[in-house]
mmCIF file of C-alpha atoms in Angstrom:
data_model
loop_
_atom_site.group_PDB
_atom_site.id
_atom_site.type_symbol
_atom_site.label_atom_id
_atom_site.label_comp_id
_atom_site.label_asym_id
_atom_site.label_seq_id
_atom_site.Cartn_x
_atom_site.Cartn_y
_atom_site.Cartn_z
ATOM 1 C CA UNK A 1 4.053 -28.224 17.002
ATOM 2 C CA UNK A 2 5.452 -27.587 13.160
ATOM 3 C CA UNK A 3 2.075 -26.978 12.293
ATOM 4 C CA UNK A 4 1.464 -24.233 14.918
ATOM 5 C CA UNK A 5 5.016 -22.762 14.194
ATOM 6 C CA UNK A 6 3.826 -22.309 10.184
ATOM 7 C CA UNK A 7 0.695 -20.838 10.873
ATOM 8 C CA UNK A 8 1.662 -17.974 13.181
ATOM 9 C CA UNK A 9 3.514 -16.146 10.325
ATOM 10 C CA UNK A 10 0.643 -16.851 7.899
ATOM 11 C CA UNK A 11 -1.559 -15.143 10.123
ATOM 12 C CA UNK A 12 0.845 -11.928 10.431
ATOM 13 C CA UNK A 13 1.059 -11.828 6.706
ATOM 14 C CA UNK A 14 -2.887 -11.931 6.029
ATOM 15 C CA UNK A 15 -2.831 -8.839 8.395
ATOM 16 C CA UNK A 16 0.325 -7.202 9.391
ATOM 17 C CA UNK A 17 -1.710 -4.023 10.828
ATOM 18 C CA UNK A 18 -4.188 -5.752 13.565
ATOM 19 C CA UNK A 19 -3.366 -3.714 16.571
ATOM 20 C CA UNK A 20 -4.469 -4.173 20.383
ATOM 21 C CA UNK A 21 -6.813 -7.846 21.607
ATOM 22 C CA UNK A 22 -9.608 -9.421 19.836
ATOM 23 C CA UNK A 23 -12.826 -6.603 20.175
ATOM 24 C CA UNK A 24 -15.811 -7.179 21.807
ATOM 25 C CA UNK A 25 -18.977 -4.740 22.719
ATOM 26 C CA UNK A 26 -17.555 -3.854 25.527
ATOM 27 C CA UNK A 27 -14.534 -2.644 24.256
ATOM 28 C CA UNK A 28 -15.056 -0.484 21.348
ATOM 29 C CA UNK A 29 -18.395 0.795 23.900
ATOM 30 C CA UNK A 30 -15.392 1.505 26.718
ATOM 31 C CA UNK A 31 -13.991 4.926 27.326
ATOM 32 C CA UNK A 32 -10.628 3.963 27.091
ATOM 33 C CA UNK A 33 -9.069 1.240 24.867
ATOM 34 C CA UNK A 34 -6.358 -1.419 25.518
ATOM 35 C CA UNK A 35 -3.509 1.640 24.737
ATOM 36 C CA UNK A 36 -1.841 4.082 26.600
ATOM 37 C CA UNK A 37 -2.074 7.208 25.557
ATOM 38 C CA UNK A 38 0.348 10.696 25.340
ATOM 39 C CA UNK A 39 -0.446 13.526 23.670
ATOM 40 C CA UNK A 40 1.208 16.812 22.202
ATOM 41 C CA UNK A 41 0.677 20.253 21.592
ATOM 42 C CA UNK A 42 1.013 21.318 17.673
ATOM 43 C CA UNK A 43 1.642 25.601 18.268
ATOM 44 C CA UNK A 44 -0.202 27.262 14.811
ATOM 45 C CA UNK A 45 2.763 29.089 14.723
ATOM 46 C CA UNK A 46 4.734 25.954 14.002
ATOM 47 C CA UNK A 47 2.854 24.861 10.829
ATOM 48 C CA UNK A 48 1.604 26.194 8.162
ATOM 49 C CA UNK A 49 -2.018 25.173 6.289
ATOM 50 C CA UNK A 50 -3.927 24.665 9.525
ATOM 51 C CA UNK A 51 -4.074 25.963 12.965
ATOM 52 C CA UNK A 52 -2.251 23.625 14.972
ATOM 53 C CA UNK A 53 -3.817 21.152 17.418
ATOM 54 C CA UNK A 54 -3.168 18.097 19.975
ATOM 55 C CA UNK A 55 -1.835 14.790 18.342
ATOM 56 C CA UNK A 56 -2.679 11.642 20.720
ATOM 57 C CA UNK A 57 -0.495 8.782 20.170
ATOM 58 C CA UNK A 58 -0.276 5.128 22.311
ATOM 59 C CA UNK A 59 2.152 5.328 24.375
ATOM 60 C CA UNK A 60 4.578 2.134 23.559
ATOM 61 C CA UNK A 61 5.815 1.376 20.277
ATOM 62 C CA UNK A 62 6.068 -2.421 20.979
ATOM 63 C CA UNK A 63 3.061 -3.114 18.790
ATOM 64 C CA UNK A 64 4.336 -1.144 15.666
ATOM 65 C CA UNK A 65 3.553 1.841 13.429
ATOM 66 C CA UNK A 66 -0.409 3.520 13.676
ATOM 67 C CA UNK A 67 -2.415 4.156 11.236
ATOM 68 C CA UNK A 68 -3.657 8.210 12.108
ATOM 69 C CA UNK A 69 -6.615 10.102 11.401
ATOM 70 C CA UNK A 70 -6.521 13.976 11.446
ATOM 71 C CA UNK A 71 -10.078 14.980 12.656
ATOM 72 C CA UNK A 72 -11.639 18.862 12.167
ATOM 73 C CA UNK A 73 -14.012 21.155 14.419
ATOM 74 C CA UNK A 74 -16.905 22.837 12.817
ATOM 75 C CA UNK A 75 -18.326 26.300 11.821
ATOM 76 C CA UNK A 76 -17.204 28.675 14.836
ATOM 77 C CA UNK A 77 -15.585 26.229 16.763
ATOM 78 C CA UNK A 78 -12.195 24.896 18.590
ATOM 79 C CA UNK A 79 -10.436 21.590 18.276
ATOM 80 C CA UNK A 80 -11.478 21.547 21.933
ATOM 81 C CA UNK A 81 -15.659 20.397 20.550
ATOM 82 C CA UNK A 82 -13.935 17.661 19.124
ATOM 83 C CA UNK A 83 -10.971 16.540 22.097
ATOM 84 C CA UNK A 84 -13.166 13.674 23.298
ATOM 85 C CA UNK A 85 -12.554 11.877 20.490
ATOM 86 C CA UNK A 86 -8.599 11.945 20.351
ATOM 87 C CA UNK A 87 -7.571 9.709 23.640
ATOM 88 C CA UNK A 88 -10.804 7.245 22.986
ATOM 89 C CA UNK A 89 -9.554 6.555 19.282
ATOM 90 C CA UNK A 90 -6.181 6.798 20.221
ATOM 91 C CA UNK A 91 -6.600 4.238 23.038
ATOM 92 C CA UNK A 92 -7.704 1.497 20.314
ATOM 93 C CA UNK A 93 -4.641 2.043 18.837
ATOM 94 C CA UNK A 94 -4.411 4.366 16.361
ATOM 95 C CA UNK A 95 -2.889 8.711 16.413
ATOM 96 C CA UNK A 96 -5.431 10.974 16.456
ATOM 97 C CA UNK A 97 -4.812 14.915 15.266
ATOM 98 C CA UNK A 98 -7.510 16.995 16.571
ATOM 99 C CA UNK A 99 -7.063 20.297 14.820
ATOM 100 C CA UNK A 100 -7.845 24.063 15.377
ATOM 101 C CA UNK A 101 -8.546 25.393 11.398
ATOM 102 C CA UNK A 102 -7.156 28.758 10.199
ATOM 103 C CA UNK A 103 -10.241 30.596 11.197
ATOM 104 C CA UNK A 104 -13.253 29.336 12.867
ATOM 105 C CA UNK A 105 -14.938 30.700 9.983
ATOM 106 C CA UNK A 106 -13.447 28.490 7.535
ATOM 107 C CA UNK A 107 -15.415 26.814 5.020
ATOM 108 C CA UNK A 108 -15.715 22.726 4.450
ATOM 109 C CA UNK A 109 -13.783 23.052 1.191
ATOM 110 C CA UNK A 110 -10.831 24.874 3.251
ATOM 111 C CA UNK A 111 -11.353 22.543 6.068
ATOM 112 C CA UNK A 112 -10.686 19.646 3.539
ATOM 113 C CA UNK A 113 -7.160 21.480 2.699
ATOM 114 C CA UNK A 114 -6.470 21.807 6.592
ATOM 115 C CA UNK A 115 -7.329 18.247 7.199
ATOM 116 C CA UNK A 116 -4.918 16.871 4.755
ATOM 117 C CA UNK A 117 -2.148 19.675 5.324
ATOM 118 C CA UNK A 118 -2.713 17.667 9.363
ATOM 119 C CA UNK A 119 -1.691 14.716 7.782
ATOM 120 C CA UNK A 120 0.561 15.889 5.598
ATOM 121 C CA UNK A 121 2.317 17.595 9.002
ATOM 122 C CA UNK A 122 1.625 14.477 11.270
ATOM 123 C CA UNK A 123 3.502 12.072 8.828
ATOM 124 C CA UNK A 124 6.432 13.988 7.382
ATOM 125 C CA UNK A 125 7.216 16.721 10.293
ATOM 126 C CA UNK A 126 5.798 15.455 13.613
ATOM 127 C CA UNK A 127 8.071 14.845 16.325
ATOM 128 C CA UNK A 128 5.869 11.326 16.351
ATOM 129 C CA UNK A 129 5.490 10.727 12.486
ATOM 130 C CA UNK A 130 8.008 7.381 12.843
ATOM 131 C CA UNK A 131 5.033 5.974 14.838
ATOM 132 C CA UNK A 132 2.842 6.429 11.756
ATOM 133 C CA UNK A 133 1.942 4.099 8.601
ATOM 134 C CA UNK A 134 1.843 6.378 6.101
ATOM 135 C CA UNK A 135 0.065 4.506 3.928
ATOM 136 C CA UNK A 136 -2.845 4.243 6.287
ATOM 137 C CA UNK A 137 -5.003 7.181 6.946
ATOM 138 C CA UNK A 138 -7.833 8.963 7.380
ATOM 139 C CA UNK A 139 -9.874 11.999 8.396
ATOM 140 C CA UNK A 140 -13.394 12.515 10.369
ATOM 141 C CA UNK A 141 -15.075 15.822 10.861
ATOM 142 C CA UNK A 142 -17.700 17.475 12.747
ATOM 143 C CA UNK A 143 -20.084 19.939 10.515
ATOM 144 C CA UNK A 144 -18.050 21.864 7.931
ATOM 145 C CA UNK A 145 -15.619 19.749 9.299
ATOM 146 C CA UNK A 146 -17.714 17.299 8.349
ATOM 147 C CA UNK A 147 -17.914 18.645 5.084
ATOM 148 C CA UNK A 148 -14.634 18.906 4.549
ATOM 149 C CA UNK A 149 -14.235 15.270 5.504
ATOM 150 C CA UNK A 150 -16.145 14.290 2.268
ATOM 151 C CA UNK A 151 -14.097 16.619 0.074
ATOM 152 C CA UNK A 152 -10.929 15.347 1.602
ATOM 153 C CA UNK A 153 -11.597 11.842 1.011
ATOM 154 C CA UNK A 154 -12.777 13.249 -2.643
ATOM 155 C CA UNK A 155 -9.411 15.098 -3.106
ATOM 156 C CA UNK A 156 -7.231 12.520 -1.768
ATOM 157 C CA UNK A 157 -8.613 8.902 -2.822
ATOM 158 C CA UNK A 158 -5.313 7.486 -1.410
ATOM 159 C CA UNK A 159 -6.889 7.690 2.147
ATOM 160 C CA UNK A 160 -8.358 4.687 3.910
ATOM 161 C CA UNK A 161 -11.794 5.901 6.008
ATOM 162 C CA UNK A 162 -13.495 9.142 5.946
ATOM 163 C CA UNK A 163 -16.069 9.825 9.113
ATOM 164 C CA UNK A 164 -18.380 12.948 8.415
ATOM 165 C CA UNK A 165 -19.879 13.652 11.830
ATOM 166 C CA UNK A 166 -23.670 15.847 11.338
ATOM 167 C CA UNK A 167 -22.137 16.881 8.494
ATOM 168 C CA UNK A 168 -23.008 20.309 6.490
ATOM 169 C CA UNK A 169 -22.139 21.499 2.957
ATOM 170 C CA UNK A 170 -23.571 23.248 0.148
ATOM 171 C CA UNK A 171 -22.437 20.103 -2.434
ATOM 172 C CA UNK A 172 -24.894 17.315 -1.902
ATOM 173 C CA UNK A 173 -23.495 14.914 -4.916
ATOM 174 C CA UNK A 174 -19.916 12.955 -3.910
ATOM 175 C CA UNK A 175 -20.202 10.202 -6.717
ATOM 176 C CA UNK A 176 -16.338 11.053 -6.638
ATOM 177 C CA UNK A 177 -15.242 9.668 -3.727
ATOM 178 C CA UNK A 178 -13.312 6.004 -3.939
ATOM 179 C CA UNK A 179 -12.666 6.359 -0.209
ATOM 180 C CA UNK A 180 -14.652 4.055 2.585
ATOM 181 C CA UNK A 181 -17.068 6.461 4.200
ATOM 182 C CA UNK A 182 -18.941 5.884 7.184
ATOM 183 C CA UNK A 183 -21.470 9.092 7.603
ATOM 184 C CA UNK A 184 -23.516 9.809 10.571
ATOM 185 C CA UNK A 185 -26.041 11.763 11.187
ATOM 186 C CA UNK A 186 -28.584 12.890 14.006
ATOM 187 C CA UNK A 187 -32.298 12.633 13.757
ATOM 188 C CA UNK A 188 -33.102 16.166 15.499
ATOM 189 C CA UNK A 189 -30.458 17.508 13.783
ATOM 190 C CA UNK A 190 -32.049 21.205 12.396
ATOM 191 C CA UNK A 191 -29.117 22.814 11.530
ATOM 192 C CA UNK A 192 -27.994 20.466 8.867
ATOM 193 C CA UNK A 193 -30.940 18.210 8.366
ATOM 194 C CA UNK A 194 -30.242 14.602 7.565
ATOM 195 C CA UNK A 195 -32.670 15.082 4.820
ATOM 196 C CA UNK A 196 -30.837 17.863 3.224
ATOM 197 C CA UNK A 197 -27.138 16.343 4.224
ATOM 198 C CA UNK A 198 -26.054 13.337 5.713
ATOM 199 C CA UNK A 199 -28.850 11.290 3.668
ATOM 200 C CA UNK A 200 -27.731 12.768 -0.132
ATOM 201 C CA UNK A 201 -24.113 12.604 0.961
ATOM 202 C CA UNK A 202 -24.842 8.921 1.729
ATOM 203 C CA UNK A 203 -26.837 8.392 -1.063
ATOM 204 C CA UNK A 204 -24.530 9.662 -4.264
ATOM 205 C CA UNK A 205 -21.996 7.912 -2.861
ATOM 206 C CA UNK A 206 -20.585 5.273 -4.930
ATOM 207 C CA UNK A 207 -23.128 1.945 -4.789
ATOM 208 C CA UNK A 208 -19.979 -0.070 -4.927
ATOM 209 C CA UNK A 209 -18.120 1.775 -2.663
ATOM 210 C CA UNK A 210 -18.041 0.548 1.574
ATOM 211 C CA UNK A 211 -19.955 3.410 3.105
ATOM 212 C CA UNK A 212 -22.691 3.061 5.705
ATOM 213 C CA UNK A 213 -25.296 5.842 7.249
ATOM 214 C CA UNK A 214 -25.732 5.913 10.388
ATOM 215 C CA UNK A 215 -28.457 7.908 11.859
ATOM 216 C CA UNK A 216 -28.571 9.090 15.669
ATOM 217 C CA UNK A 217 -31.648 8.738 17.727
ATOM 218 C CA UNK A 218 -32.289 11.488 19.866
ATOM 219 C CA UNK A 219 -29.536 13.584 18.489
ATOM 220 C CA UNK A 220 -28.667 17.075 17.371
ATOM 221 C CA UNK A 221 -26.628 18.995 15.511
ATOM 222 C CA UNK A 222 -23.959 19.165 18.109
ATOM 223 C CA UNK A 223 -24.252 15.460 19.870
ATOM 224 C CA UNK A 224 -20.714 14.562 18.019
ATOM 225 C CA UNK A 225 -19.756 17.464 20.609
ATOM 226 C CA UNK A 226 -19.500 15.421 23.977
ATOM 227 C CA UNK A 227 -18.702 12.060 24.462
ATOM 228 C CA UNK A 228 -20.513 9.979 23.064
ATOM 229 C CA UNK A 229 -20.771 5.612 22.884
ATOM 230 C CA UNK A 230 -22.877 5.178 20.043
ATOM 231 C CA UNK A 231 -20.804 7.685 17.488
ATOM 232 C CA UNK A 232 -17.183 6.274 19.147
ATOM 233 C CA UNK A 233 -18.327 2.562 18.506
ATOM 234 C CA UNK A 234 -19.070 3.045 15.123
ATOM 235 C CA UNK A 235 -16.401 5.243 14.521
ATOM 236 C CA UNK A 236 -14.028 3.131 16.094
ATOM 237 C CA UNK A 237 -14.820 0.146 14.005
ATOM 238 C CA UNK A 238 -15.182 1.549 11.011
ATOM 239 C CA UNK A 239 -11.453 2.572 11.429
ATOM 240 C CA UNK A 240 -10.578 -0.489 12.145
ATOM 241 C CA UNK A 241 -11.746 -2.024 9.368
ATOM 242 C CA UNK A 242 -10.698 0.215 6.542
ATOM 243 C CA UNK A 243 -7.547 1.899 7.973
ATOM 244 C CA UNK A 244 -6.116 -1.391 9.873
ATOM 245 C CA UNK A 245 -8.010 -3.841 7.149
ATOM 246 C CA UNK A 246 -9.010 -5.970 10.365
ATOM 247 C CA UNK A 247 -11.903 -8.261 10.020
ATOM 248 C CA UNK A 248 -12.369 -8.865 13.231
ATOM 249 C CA UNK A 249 -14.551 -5.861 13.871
ATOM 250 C CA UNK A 250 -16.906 -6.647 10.731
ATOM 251 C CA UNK A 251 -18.817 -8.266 13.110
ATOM 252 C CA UNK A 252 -20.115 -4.781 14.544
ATOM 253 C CA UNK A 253 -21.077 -2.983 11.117
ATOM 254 C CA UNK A 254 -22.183 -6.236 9.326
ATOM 255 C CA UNK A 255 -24.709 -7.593 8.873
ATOM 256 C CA UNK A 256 -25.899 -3.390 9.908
ATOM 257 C CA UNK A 257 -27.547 -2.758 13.405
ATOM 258 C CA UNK A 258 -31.156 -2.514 13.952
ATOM 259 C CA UNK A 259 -32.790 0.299 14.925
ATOM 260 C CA UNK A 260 -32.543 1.075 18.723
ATOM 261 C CA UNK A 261 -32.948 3.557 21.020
ATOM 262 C CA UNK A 262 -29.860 5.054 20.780
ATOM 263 C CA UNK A 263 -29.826 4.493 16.457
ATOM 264 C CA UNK A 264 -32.589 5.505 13.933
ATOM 265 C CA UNK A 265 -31.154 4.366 10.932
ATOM 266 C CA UNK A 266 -28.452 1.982 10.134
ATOM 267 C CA UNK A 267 -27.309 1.245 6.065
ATOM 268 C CA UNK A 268 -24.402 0.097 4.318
ATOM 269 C CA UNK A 269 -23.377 -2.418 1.769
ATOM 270 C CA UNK A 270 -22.791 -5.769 3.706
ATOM 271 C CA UNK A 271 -20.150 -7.680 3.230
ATOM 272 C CA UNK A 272 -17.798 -4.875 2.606
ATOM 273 C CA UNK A 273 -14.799 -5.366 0.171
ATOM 274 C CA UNK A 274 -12.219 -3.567 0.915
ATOM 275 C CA UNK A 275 -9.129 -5.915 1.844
#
């Protein structure tokens, strides 16, 4: 009994930040996580930087602060091409900012501004930012979104993950970055061609730094645009590990997946170091 009473605080202080059950397949593959979820509207005409957005947030706050991720549309597009991705995150336990940008026209370079002006917003002025840990965040992206993901994480080496979804930008070399990035991208994709994006971005990154490619099968440009298992299980995990530092979902990104019919190409540096 005294030995059981001793351990359970040891285990809290290895990691204070696990949130929700042990994973399994089936639950980083499930639609909805072991969370409730709310959300809230962000009006553009409340902030200033970016253009607003929903914030999705777990429900309860029995388990804690969150660690939040602020996640940006592409090239022409709404926060609405990226909405999927806010309750199925959020339901593992985390708050998810999906934003609108300034102007649908933005570039990834302003999109990396926007993304961190979300976070900035989500953890100093949100009417949910005493739910957050501040000290654990991150930002995913969908095409200049995408982009911008890379240059945030470049720009603010403070963060914990960084998620380029079929990412796109001019800048193929991000030796720069010191922040775990997970980068996915699509094997059909023709409008930003893994060759000519997703595969240098992956590629300058730092050798020493935990980043994995992961390539869709069957996938284009736009497949981060509608629900989808493969990119949420990866994603999912790969938050998991970096932002919440827990362990216990190493098991799905090491040792990396084998090619399938759903994945092309899986890389990364196994066993990742981040603590």
């Amino acid at each position: 009994m005294g030995s059981a009473i001793g351990a359970s605080p040891a285990i809290a202080a290895e990691n204070p930040y696990e949130r929700g059950p042990a994973p399994t397949n089936s639950s980083i593959e499930a639609s909805r996580g072991s969370f409730a979820v709310s959300e809230t509207s962000v009006s553009s005409l409340s902030v200033s930087g970016f253009g607003g957005g929903t914030i999705y947030y777990p429900t309860s706050t029995s388990a804690g602060t969150f660690g939040a991720i602020a996640i940006s549309p592409g090239y022409t597009a709404y926060q609405s091409s990226i909405a999927w991705l806010g309750p199925r995150i959020a339901s593992q336990g985390f708050v998810v900012f999906t934003i609108d940008t300034n102007t649908t026209l933005d570039q990834p370079d302003s999109r990396a501004t926007q993304l961190l002006a979300a976070l900035d917003y989500l953890t100093q002025r949100s009417t949910i930012r005493t739910r957050i840990d501040t000290t654990r965040l991150g930002v995913m992206g969908h095409s200049m979104g995408g982009g911008g993901t890379l240059r945030a994480a470049a720009n603010r080496p403070a963060l914990q993950a960084a998620i380029p979804l079929t990412g796109w930008h001019t800048d193929k070399s991000w030796g720069d970055v010191r922040v775990p990035t997970l980068v996915v991208g699509a094997d059909g994709d023709t409008i930003a061609p893994v060759a000519t994006h997703s595969k240098p971005f992956y590629n300058t990154l730092p050798s020493s730094l935990d980043r994995a490619y992961l390539e869709l099968r069957g996938a284009t440009h736009l497949t981060p645009n509608s629900s989808n298992t493969t990119i949420a299980k990866y994603s999912i995990s790969w938050l998991k590990r970096f932002i919440d530092n827990d362990t216990r979902y190493e098991q799905f990104l090491c040792p990396t997946p084998s090619s399938s019919l759903l994945i092309a190409e899986f890389r990364g540096n196994c066993p990742h170091t981040s603590s």
